[in-house]
PDB file of C-alpha atoms in Angstrom:
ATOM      1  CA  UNK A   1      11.986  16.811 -46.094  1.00  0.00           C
ATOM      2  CA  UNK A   2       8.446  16.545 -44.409  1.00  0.00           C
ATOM      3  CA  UNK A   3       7.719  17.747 -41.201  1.00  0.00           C
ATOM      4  CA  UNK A   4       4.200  17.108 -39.434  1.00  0.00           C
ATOM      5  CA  UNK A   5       2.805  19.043 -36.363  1.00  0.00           C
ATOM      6  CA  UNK A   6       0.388  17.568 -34.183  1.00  0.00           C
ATOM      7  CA  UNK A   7      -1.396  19.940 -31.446  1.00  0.00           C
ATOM      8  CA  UNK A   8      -2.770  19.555 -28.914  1.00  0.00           C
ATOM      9  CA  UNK A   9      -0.299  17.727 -26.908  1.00  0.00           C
ATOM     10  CA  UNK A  10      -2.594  16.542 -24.719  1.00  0.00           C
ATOM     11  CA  UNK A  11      -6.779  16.946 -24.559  1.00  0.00           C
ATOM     12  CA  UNK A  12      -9.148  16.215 -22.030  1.00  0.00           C
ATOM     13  CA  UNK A  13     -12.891  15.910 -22.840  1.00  0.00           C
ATOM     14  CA  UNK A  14     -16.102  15.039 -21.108  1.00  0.00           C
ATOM     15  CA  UNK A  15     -17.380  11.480 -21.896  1.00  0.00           C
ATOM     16  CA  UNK A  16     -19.906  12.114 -24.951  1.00  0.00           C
ATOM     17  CA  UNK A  17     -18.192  15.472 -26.217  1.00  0.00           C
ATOM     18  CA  UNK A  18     -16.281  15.554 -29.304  1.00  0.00           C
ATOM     19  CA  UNK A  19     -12.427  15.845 -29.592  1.00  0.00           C
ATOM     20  CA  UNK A  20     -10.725  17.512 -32.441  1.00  0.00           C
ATOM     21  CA  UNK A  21      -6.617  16.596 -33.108  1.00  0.00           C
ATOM     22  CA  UNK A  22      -5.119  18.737 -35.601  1.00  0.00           C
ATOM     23  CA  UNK A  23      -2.286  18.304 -37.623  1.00  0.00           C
ATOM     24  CA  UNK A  24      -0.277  20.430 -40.461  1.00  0.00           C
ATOM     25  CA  UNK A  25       2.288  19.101 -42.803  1.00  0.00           C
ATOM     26  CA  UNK A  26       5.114  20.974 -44.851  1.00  0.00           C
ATOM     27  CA  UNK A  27       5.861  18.969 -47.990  1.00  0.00           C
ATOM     28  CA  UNK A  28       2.991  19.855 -50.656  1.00  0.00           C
ATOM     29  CA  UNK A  29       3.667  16.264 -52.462  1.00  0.00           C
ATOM     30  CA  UNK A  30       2.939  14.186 -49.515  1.00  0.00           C
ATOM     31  CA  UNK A  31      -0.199  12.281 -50.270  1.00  0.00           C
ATOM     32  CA  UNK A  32      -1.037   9.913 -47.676  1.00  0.00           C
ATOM     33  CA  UNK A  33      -1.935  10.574 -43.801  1.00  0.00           C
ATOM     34  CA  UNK A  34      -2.718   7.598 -41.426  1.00  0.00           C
ATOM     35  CA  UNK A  35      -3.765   8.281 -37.869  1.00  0.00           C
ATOM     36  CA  UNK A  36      -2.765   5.537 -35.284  1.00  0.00           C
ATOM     37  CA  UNK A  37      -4.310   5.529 -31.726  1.00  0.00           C
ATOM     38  CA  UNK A  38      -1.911   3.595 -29.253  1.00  0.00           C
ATOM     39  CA  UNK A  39      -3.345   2.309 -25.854  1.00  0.00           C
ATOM     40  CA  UNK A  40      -0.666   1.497 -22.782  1.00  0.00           C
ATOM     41  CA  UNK A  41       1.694  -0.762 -23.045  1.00  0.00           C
ATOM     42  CA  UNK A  42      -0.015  -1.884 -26.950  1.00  0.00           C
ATOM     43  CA  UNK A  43       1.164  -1.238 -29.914  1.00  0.00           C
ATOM     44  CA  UNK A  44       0.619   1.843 -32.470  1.00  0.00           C
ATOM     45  CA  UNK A  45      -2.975   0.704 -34.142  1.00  0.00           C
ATOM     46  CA  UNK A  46      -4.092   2.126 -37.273  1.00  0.00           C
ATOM     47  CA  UNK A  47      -7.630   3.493 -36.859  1.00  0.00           C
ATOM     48  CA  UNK A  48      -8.186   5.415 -40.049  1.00  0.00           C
ATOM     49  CA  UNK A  49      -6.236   7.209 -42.992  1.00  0.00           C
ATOM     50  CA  UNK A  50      -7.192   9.499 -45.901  1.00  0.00           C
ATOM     51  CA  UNK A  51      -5.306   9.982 -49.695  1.00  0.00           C
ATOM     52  CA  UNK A  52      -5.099  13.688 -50.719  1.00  0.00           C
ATOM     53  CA  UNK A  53      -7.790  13.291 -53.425  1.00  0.00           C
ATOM     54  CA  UNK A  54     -10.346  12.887 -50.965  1.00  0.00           C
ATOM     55  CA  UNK A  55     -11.286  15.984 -48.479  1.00  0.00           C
ATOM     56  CA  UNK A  56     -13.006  13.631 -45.809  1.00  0.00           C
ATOM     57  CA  UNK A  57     -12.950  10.540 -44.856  1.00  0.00           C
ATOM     58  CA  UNK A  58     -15.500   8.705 -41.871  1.00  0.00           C
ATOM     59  CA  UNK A  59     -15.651   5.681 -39.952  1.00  0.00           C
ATOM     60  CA  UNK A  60     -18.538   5.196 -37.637  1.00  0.00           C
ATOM     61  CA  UNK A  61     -17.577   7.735 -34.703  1.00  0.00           C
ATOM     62  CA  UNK A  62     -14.384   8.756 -36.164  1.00  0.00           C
ATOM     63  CA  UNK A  63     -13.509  11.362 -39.132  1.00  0.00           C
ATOM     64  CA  UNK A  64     -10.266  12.312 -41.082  1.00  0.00           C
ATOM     65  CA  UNK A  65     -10.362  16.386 -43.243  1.00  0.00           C
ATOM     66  CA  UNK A  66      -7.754  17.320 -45.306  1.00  0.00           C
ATOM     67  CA  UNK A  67      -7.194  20.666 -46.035  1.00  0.00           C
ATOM     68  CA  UNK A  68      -3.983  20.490 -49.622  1.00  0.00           C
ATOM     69  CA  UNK A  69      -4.531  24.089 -49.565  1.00  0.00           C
ATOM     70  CA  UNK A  70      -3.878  25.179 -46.143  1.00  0.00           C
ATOM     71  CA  UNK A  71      -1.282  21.696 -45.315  1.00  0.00           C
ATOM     72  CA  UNK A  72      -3.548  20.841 -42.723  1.00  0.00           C
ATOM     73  CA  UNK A  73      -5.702  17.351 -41.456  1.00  0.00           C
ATOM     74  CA  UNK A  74      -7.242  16.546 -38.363  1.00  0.00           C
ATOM     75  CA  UNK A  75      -8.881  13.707 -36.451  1.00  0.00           C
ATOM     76  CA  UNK A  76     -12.429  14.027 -35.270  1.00  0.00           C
ATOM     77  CA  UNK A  77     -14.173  11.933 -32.769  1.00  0.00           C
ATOM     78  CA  UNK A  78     -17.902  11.987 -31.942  1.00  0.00           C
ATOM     79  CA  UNK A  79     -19.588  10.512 -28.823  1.00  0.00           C
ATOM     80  CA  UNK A  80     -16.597  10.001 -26.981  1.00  0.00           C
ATOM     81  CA  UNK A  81     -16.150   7.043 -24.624  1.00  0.00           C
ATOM     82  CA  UNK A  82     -13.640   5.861 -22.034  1.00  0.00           C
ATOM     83  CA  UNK A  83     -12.131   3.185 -24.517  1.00  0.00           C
ATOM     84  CA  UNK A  84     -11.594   6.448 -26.711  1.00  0.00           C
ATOM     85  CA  UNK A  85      -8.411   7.615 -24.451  1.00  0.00           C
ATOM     86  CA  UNK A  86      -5.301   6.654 -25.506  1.00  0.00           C
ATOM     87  CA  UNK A  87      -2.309   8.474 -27.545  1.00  0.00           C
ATOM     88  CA  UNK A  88      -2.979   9.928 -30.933  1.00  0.00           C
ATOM     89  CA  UNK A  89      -0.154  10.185 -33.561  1.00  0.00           C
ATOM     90  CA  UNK A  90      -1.214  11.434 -37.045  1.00  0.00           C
ATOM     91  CA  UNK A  91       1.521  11.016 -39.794  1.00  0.00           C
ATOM     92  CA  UNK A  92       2.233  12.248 -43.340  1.00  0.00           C
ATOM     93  CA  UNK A  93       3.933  10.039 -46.006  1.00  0.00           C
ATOM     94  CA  UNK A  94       7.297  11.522 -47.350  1.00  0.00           C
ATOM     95  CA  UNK A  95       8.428  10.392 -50.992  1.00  0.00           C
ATOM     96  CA  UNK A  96       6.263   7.456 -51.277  1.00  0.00           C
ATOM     97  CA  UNK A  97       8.527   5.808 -48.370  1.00  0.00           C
ATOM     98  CA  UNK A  98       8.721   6.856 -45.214  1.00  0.00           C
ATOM     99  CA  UNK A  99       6.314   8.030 -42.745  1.00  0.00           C
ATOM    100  CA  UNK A 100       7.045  11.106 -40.496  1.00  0.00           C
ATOM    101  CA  UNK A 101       4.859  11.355 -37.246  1.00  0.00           C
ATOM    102  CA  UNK A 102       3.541  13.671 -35.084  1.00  0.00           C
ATOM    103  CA  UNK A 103       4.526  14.550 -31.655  1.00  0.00           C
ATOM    104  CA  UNK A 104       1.290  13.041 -30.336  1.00  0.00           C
ATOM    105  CA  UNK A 105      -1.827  13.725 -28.049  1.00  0.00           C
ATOM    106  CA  UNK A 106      -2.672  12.216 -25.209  1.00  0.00           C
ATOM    107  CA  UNK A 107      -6.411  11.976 -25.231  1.00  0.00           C
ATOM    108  CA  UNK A 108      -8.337  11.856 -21.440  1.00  0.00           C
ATOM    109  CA  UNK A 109     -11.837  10.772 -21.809  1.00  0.00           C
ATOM    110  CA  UNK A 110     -13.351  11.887 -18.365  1.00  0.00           C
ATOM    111  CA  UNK A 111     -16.544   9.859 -17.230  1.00  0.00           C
TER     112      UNK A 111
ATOM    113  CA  UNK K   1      -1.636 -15.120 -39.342  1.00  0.00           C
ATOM    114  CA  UNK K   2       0.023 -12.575 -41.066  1.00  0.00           C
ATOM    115  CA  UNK K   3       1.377 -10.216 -38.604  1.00  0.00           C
ATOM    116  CA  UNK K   4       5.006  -8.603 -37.419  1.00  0.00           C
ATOM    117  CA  UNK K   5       6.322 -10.176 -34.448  1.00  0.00           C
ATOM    118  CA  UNK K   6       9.463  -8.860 -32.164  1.00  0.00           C
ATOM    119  CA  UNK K   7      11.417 -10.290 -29.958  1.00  0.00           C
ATOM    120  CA  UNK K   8      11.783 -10.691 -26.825  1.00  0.00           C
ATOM    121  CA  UNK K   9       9.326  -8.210 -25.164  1.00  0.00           C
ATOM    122  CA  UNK K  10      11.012  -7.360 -21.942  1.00  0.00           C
ATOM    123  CA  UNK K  11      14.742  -7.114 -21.656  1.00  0.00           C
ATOM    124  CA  UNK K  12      17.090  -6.368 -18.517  1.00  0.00           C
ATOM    125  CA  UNK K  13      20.630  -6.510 -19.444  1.00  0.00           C
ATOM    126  CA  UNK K  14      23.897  -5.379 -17.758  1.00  0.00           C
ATOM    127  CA  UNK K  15      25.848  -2.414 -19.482  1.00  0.00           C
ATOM    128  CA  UNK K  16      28.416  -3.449 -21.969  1.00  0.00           C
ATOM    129  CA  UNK K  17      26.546  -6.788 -23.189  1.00  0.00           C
ATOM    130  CA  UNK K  18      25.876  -7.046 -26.773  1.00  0.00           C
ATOM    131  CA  UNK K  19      22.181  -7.387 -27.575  1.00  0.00           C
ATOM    132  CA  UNK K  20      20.057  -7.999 -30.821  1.00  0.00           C
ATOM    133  CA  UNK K  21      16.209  -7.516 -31.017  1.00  0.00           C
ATOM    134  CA  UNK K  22      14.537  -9.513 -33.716  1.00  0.00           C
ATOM    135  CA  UNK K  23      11.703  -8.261 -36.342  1.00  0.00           C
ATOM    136  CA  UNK K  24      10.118 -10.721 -38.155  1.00  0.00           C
ATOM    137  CA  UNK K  25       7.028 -10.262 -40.785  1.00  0.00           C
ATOM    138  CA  UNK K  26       5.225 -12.433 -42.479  1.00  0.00           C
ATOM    139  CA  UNK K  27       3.087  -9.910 -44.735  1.00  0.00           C
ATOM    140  CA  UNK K  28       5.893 -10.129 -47.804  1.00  0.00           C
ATOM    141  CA  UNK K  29       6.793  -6.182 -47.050  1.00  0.00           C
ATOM    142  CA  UNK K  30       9.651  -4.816 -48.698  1.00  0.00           C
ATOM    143  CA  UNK K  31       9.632  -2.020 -46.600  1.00  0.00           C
ATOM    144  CA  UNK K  32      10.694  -1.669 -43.210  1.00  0.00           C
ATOM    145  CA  UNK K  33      11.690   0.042 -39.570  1.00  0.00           C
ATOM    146  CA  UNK K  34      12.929   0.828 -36.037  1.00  0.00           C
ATOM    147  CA  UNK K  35      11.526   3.218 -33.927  1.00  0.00           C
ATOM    148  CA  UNK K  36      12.699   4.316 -30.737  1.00  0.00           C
ATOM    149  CA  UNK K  37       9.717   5.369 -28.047  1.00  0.00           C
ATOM    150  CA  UNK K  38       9.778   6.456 -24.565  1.00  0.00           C
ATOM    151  CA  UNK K  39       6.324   5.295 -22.999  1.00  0.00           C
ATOM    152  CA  UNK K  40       3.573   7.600 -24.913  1.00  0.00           C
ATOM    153  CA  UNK K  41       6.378   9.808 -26.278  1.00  0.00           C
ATOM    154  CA  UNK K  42       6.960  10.622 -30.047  1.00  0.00           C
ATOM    155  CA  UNK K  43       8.103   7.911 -32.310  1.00  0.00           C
ATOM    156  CA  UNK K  44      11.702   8.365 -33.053  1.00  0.00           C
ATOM    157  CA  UNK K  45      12.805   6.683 -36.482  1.00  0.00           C
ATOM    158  CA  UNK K  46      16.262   5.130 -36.096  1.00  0.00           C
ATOM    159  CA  UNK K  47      17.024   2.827 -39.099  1.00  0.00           C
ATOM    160  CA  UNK K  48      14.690   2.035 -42.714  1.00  0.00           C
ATOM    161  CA  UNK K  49      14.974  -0.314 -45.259  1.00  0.00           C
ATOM    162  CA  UNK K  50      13.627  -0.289 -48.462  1.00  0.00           C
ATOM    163  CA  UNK K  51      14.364  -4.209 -49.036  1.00  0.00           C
ATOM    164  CA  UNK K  52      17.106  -6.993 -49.094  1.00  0.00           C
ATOM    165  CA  UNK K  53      20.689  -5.174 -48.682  1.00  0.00           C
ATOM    166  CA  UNK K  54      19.164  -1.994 -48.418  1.00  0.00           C
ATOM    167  CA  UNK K  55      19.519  -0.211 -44.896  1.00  0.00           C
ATOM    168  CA  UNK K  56      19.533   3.480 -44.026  1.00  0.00           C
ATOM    169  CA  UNK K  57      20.042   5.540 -40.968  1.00  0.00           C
ATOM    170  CA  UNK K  58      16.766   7.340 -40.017  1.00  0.00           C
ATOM    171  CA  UNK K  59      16.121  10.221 -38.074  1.00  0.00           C
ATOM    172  CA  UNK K  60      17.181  10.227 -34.761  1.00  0.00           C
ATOM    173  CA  UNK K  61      21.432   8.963 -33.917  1.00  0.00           C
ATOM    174  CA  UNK K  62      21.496   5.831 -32.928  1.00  0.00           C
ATOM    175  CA  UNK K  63      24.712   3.243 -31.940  1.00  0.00           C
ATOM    176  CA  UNK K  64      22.695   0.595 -33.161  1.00  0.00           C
ATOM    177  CA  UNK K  65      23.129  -1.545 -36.342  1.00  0.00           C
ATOM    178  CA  UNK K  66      20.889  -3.398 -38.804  1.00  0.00           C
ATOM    179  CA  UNK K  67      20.273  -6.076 -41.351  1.00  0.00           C
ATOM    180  CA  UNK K  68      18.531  -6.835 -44.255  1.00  0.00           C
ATOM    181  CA  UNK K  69      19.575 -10.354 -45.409  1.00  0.00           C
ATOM    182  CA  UNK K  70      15.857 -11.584 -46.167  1.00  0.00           C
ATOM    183  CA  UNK K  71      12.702  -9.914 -46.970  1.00  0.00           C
ATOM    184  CA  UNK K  72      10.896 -10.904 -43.577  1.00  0.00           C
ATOM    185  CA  UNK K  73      13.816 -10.250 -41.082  1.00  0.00           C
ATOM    186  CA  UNK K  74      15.558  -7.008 -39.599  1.00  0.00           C
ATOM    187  CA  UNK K  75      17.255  -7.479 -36.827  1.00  0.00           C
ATOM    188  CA  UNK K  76      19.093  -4.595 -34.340  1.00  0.00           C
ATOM    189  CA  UNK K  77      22.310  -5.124 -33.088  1.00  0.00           C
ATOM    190  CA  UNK K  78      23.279  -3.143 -29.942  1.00  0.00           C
ATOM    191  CA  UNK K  79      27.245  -4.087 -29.754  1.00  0.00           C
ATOM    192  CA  UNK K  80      27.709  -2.612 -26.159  1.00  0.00           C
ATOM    193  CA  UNK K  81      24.555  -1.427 -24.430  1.00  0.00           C
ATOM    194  CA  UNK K  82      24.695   1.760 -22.437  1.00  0.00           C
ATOM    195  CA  UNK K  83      22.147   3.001 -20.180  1.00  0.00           C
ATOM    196  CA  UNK K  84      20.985   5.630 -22.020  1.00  0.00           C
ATOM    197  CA  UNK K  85      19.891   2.946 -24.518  1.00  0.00           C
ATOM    198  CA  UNK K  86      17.065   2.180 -22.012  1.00  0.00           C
ATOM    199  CA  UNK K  87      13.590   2.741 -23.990  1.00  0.00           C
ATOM    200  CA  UNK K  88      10.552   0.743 -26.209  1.00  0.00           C
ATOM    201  CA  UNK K  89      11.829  -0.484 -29.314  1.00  0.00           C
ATOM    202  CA  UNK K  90       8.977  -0.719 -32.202  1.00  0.00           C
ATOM    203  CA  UNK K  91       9.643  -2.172 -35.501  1.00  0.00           C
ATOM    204  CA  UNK K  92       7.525  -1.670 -38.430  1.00  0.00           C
ATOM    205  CA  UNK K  93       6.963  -2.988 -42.009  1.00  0.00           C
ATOM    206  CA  UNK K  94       4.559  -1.602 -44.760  1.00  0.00           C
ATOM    207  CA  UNK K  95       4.287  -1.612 -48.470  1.00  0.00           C
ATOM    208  CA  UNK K  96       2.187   0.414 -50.286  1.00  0.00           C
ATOM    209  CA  UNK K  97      -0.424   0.511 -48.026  1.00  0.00           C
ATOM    210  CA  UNK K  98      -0.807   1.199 -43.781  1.00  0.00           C
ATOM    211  CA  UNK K  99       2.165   0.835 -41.764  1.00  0.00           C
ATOM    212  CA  UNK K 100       1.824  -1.890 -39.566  1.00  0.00           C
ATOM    213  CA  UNK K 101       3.856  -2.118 -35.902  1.00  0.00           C
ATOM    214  CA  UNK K 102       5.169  -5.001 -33.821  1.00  0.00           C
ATOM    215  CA  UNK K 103       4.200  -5.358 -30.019  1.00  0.00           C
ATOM    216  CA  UNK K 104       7.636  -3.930 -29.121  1.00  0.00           C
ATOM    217  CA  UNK K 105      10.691  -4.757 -27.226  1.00  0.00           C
ATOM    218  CA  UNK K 106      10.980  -2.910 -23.709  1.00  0.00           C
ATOM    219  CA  UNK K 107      14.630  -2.859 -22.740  1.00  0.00           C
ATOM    220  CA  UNK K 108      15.676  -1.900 -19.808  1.00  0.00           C
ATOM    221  CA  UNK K 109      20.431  -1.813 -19.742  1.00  0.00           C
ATOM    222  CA  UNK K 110      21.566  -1.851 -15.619  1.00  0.00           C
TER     223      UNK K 110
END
C-alpha cells in the first residue's frame, strides 16, 4: 500500500521568508495529493491540491510541485506571515479511496 | 450549509461507560472516516467506509465500532471506554474530490 513521508517535522522561518515542506510517496499509481494546514484546536483545512498530470500548481502565496519521476511533492509558501503557522499534513491518494497522510510539520512563523 | 458536523465536541466520561460519537454530512458523500489525533500529531485512520453497509478497519487498532446504516451518518461506538482511549476524534467524508473534516470530538475517559 502507499506510504507518504513528510519532512521537516517541524520549521521555523522569519516572517517574510519562504518555507519549503517536502513530501515523497511510494505507490507510482497514486494520483492525487491534497495539502491541509490545521490551526489549534480547528479542524484539518484544505488549502491546495495538485493531480499527477500537472507538475505545479499556485495559489496566490502558496505552491504545490510534483515530481512522478522522483515520488516526490512539496508545499511552497512565499511571503510568510504569522497567520501562516500552523500544522502542515500533505497526503497521497491510495486506490482511488483512501487518503494516507503525512506525519506533519509544525510551521513557526517568527515576527 | 453543506458541511460535516460531529458530535459532541468535548467529552469527560468515567472508565467503563459506553460512548458513541456522531458524524453527520450533508454533502451526499459515499465515502467516509475516523481518525484518531493527539493535539498536532499525525492523523491515525481507524475505520472507512465506502458507503451504506460497507465498513472497514483502517490503519491504526482500534476497540471501537462503526456504522453505516445511511449515506450521511457514521457513528463510533466505544462499548467500554478505557483511558488510553483519551484523544481528538476527526471524522471525514469525501467523494471524488477533497476530503473534507468535521470540527472533532475531544474526549477525555477518567
Amino acid at each position: 500500500g502507499e506510504n507518504v513521508e513528510q519532512h521537516p517535522s517541524t520549521l521555523s522561518v522569519q516572517e517574510g521568508d519562504s518555507a519549503v515542506i517536502k513530501c515523497t510517496y511510494s505507490d507510482s499509481a497514486s494520483n492525487y495529493f491534497p495539502w491541509y494546514k490545521q490551526e489549534l484546536g480547528k479542524r484539518p483545512q484544505l488549502i491546495i491540491d495538485i493531480r499527477s498530470n500537472v507538475g505545479e500548481k499556485k495559489d496566490q502565496r502558496i505552491a504545490v510541485t510534483l515530481n512522478k519521476t522522483a515520488k516526490h511533492f512539496s508545499l511552497h509558501i512565499t511571503e510568510t506571515q504569522p497567520e501562516d503557522s500552523a500544522v502542515y499534513f500533505c497526503a497521497g491518494l491510495q486506490g482511488a479511496q483512501k487518503l494516507v497522510f503525512g506525519q506533519g510539520t509544525r510551521l513557526t512563523i517568527n515576527p | 450549509e453543506a458541511d460535516i458536523y460531529q458530535t459532541p465536541r468535548y467529552l469527560v466520561i468515567g472508565t467503563g461507560k459506553k460512548i458513541t460519537l456522531e458524524c453527520s454530512q450533508t454533502m451526499g458523500h459515499d465515502k467516509m472516516y475516523w481518525y484518531q489525533q493527539d493535539p498536532g500529531m499525525e492523523l491515525h485512520l481507524i475505520h472507512y467506509s465506502y458507503g451504506v453497509n460497507s465498513t472497514e478497519k483502517g490503519d491504526l487498532s482500534s476497540e471501537s465500532t462503526v456504522s453505516r446504516i445511511r449515506t450521511e451518518h457514521f457513528p463510533l461506538t466505544l462499548e467500554s471506554a478505557r483511558p488510553s482511549h483519551t484523544s481528538q476524534y476527526l471524522c471525514a467524508s469525501r467523494d471524488n474530490g477533497p476530503q473534507h473534516f468535521g470540527d472533532g470530538t475531544r474526549l477525555s475517559i477518567l
